[in-house]
JSON list of C-alpha atoms in Angstrom, two decimals:
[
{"chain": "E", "resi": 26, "resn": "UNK", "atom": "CA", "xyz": [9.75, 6.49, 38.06]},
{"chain": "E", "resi": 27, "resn": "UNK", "atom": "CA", "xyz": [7.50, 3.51, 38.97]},
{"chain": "E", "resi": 28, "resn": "UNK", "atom": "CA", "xyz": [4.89, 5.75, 39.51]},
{"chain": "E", "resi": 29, "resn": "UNK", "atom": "CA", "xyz": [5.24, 7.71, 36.23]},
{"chain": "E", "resi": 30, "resn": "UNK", "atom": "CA", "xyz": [5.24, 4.29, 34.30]},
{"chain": "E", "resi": 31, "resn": "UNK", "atom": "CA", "xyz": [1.94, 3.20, 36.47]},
{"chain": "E", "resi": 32, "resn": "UNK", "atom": "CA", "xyz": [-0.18, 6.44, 35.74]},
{"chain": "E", "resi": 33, "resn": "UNK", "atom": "CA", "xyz": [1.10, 6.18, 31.69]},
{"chain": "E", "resi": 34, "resn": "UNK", "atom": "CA", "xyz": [-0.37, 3.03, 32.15]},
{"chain": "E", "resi": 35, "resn": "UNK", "atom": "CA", "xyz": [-3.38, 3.60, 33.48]},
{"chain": "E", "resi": 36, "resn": "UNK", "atom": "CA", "xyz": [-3.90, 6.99, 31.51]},
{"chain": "E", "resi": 37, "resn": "UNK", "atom": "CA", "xyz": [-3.82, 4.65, 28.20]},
{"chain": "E", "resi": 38, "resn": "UNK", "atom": "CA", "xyz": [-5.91, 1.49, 29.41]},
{"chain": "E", "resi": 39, "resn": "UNK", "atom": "CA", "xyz": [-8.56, 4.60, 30.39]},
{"chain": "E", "resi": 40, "resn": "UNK", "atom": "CA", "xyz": [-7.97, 6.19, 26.50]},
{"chain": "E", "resi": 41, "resn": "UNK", "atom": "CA", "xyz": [-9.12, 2.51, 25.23]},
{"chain": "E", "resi": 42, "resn": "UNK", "atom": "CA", "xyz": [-12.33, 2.24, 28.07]},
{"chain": "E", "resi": 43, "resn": "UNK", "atom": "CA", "xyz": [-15.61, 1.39, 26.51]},
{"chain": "E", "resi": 44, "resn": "UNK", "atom": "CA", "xyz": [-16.27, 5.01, 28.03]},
{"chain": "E", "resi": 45, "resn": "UNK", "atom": "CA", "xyz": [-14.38, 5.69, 24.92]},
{"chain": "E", "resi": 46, "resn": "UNK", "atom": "CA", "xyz": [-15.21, 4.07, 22.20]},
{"chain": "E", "resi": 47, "resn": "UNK", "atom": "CA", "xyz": [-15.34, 0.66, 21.28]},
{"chain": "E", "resi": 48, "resn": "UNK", "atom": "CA", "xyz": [-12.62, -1.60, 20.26]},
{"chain": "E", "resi": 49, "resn": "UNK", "atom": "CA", "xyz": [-12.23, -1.55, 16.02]},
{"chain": "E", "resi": 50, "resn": "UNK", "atom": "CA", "xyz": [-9.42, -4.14, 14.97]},
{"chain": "E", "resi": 51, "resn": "UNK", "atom": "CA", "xyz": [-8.98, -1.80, 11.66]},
{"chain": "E", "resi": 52, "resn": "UNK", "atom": "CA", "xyz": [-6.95, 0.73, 13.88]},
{"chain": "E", "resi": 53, "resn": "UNK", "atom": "CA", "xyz": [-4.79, -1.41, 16.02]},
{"chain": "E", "resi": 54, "resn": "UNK", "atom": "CA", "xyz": [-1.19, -2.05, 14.26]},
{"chain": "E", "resi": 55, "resn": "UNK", "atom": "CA", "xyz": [1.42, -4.80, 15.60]},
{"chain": "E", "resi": 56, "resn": "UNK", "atom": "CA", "xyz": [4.93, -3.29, 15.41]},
{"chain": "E", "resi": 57, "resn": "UNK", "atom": "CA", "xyz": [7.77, -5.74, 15.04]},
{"chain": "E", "resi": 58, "resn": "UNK", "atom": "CA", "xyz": [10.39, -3.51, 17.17]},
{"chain": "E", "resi": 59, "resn": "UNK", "atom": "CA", "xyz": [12.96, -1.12, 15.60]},
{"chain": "E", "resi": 60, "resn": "UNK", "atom": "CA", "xyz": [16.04, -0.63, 13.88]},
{"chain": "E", "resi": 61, "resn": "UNK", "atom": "CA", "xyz": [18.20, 2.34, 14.74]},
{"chain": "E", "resi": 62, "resn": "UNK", "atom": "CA", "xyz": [20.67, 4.44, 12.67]},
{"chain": "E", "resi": 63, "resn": "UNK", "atom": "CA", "xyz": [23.00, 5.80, 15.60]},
{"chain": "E", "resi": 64, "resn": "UNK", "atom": "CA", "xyz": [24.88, 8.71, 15.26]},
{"chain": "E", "resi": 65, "resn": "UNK", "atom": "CA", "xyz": [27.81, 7.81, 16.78]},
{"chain": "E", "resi": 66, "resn": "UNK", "atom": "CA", "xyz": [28.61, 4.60, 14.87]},
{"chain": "E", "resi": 67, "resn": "UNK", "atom": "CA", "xyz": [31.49, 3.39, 16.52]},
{"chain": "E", "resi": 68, "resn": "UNK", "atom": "CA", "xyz": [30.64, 2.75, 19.91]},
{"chain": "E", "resi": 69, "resn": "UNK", "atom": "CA", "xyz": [29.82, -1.45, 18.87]},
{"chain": "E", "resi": 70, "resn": "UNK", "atom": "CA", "xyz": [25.52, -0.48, 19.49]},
{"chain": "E", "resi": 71, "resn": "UNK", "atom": "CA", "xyz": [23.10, -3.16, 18.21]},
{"chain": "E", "resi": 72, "resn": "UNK", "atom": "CA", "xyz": [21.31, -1.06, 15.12]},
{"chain": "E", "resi": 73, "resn": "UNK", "atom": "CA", "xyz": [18.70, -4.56, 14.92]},
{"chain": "E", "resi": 74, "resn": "UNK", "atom": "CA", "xyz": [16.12, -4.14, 17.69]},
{"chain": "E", "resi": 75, "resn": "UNK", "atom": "CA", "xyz": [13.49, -6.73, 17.74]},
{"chain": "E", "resi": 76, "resn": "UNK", "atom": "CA", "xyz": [10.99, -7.07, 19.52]},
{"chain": "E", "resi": 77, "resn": "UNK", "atom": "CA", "xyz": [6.55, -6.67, 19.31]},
{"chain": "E", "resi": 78, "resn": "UNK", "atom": "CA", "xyz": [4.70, -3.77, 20.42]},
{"chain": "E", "resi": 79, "resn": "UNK", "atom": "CA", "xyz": [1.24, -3.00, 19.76]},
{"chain": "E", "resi": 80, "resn": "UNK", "atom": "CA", "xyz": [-0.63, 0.62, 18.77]},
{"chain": "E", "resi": 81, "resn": "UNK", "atom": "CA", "xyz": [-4.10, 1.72, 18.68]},
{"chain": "E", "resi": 82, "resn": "UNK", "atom": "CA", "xyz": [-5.04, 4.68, 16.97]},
{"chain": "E", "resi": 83, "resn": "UNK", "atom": "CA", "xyz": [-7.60, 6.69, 19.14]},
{"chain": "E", "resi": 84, "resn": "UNK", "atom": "CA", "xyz": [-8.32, 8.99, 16.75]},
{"chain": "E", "resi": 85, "resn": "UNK", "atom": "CA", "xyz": [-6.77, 10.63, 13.90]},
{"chain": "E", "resi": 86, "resn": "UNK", "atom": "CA", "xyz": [-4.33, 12.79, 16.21]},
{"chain": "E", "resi": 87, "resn": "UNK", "atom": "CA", "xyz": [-3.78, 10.18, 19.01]},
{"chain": "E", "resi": 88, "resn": "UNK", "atom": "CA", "xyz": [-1.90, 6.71, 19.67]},
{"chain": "E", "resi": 89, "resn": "UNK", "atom": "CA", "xyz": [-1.38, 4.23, 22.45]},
{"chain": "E", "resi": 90, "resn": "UNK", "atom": "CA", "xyz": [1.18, 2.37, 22.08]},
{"chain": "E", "resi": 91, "resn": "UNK", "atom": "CA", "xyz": [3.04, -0.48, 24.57]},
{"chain": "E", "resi": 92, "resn": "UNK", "atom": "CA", "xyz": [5.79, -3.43, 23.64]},
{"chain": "E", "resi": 93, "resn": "UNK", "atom": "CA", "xyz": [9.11, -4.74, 24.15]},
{"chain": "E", "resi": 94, "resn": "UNK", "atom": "CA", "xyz": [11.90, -4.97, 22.40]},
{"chain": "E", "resi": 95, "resn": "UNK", "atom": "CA", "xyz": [15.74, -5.59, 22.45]},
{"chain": "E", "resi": 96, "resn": "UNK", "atom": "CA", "xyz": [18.08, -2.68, 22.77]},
{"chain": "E", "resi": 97, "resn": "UNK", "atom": "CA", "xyz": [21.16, -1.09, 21.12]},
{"chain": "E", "resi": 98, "resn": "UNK", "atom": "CA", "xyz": [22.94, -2.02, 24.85]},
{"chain": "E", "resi": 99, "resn": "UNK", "atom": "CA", "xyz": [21.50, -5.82, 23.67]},
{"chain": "E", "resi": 100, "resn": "UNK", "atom": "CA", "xyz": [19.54, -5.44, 26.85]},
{"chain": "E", "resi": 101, "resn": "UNK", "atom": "CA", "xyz": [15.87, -5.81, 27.03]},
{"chain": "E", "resi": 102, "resn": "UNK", "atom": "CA", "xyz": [13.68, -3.06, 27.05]},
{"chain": "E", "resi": 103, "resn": "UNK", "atom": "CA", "xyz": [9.70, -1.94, 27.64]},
{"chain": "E", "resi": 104, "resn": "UNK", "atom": "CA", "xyz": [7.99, 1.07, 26.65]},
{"chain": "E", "resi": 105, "resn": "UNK", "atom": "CA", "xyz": [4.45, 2.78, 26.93]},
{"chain": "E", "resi": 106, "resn": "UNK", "atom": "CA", "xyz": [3.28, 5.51, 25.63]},
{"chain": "E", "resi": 107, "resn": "UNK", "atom": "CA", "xyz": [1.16, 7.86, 23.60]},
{"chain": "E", "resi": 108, "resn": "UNK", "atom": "CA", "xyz": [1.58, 9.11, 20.20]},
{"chain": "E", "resi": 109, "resn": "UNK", "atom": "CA", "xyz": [0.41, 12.96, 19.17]},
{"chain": "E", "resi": 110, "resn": "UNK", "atom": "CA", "xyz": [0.08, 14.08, 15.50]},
{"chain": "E", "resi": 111, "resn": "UNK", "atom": "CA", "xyz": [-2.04, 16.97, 14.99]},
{"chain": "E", "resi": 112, "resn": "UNK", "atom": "CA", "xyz": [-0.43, 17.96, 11.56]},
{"chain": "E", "resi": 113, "resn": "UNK", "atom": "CA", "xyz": [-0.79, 15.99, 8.48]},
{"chain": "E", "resi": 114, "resn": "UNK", "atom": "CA", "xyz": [2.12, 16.98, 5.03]},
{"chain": "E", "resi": 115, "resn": "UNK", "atom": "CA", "xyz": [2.37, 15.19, 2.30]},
{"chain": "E", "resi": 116, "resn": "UNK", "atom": "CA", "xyz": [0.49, 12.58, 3.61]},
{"chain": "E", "resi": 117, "resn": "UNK", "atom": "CA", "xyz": [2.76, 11.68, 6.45]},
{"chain": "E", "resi": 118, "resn": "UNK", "atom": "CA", "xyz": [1.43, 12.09, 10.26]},
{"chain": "E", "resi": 119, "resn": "UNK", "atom": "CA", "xyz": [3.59, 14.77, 12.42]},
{"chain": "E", "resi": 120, "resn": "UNK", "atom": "CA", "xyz": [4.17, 15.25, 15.92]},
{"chain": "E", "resi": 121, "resn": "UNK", "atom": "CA", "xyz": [5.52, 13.68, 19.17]},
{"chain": "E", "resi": 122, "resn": "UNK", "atom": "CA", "xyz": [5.66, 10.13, 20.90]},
{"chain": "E", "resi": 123, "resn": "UNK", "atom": "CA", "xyz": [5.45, 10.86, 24.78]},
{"chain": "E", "resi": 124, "resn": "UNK", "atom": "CA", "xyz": [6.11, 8.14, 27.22]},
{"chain": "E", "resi": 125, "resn": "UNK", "atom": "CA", "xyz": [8.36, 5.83, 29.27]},
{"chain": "E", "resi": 126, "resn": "UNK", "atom": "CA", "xyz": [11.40, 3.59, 28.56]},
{"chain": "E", "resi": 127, "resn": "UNK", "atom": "CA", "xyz": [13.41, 1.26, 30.75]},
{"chain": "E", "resi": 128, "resn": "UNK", "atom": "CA", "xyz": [16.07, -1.27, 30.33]},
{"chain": "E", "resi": 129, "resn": "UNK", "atom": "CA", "xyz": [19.29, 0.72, 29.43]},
{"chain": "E", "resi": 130, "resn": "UNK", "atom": "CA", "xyz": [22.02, 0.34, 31.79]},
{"chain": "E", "resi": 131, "resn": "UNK", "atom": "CA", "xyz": [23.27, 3.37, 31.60]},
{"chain": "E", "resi": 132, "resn": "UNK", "atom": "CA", "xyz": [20.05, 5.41, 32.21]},
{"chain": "E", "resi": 133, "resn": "UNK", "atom": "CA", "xyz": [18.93, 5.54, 35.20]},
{"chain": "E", "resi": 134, "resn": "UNK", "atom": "CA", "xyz": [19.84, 1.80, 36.33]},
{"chain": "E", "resi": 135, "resn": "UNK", "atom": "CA", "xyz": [18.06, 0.44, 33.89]},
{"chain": "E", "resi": 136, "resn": "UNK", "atom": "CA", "xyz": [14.80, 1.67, 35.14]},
{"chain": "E", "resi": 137, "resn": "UNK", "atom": "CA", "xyz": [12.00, 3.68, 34.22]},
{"chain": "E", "resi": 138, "resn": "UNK", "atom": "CA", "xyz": [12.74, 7.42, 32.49]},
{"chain": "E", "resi": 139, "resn": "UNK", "atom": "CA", "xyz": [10.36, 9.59, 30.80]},
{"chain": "E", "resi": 140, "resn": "UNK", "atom": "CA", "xyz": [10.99, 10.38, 26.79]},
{"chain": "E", "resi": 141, "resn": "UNK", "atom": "CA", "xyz": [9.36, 13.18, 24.25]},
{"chain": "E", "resi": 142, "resn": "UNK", "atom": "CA", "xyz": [10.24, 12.30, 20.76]},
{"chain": "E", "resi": 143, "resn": "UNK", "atom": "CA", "xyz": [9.57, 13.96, 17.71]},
{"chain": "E", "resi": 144, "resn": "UNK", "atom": "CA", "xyz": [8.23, 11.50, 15.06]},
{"chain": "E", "resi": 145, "resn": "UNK", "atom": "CA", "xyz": [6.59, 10.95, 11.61]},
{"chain": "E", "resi": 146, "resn": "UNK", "atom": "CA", "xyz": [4.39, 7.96, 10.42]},
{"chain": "E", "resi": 147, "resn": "UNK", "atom": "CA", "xyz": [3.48, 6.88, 6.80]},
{"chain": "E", "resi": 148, "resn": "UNK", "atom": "CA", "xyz": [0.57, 4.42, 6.47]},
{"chain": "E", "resi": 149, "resn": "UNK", "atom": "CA", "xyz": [-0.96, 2.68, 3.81]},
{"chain": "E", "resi": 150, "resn": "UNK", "atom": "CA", "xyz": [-2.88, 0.03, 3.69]},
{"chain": "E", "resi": 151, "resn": "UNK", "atom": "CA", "xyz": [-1.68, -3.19, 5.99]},
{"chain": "E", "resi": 152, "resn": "UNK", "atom": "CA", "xyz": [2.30, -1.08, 6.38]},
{"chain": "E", "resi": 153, "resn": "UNK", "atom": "CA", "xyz": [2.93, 1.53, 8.14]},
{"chain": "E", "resi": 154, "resn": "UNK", "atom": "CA", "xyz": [5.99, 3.04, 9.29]},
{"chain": "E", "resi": 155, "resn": "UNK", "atom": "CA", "xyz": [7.34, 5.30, 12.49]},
{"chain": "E", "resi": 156, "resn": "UNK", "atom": "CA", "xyz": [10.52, 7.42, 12.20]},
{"chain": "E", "resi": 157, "resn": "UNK", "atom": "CA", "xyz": [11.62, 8.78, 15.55]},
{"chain": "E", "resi": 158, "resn": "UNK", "atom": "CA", "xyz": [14.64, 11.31, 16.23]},
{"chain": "E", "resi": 159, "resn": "UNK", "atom": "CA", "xyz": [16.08, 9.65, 19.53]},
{"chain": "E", "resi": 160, "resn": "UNK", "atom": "CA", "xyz": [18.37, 12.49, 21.19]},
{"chain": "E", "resi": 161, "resn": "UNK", "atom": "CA", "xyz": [20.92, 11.87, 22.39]},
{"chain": "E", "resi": 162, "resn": "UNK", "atom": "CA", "xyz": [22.07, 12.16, 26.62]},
{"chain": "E", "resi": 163, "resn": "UNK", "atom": "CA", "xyz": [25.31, 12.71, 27.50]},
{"chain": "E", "resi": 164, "resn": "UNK", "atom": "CA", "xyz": [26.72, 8.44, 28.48]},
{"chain": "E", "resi": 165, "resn": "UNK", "atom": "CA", "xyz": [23.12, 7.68, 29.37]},
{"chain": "E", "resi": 166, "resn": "UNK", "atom": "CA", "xyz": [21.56, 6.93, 25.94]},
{"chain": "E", "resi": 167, "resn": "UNK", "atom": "CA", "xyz": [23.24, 7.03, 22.39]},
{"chain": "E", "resi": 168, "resn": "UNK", "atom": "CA", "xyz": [21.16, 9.49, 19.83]},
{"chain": "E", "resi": 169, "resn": "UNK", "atom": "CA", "xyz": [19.27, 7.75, 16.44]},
{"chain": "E", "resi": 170, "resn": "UNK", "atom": "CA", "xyz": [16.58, 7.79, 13.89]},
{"chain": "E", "resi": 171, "resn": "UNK", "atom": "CA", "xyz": [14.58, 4.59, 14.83]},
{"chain": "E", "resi": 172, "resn": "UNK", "atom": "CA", "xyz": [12.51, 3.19, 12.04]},
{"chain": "E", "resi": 173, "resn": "UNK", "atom": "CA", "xyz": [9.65, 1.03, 13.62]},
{"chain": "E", "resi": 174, "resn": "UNK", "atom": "CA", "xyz": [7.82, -0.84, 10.86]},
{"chain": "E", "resi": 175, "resn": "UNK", "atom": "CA", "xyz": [4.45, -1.67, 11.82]},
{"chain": "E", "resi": 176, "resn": "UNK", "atom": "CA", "xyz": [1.10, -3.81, 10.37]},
{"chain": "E", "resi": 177, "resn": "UNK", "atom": "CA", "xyz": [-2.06, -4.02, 10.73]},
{"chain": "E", "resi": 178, "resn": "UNK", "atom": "CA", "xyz": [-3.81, -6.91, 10.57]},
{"chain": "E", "resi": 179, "resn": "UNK", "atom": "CA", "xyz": [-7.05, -5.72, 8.80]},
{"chain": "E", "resi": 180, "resn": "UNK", "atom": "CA", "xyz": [-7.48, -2.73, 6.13]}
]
């Protein structure tokens, strides 16, 4: 899994290379962690997760996006990853968050595991928001929608 977490890394510091493009502040959005809306609501989860993360829209279809955060476990967790929406409806941005999460005791130890979630993003302006459908796996991981408001610092 270390591995997998060290090539997501390096696959999005090489997405933001000068070979790329260079750095505009206008697309880079702080994200202030999440809050979750588990489906199973009685097993005590944390629905509050704070915590910072950072994204920087590539283009209009891609996303990098790091951060950490606490968890619904109320242990702390890191993630990396990249964002694809190729389809656009009613104004809101459609497609999949791809990447790697660690930190939940039940999954895997606590260390690194690999995620594909479906998710939608409104933004507007300085807001912006990202609604994620967080499946759900077996006693590993509790299922959610996580809201993830985000900023950015310059219009």
């Amino acid at each position: 899994m270390k591995q997998l977490a060290c090539l997501l890394c390096a696959g999005v510091a090489g997405l933001m290379s000068p070979a790329h493009a260079q750095f505009d502040a206008k697309r880079l959005w702080v994200n202030a962690g999440f809050y979750s809306a588990h489906f199973d609501t009685d097993q005590g989860l944390r629905n509050a997760n704070p915590g910072l993360g950072f994204e920087y829209r590539l283009d209009d279809t891609w996303s990098a996006t790091a951060g950490r955060f606490i968890n619904s476990n109320n242990a702390n967790s890191s993630y990396v990853g990249a964002y694809y929406q190729p389809w656009t409806f009613a104004g809101v941005k459609l497609g999949v968050v791809a990447g790697a999460f660690n930190g939940y005791p039940n999954a895997f130890n606590g260390g690194w595991f690999p995620a594909v979630l479906p998710v939608a993003t409104l933004e507007s302006g300085h807001w912006g928001l990202n609604i994620a459908a967080v499946p759900p796996m077996k006693d590993r991981l509790y299922g959610a929608v996580s809201f993830q408001l985000k900023f950015r610092l310059q219009d």
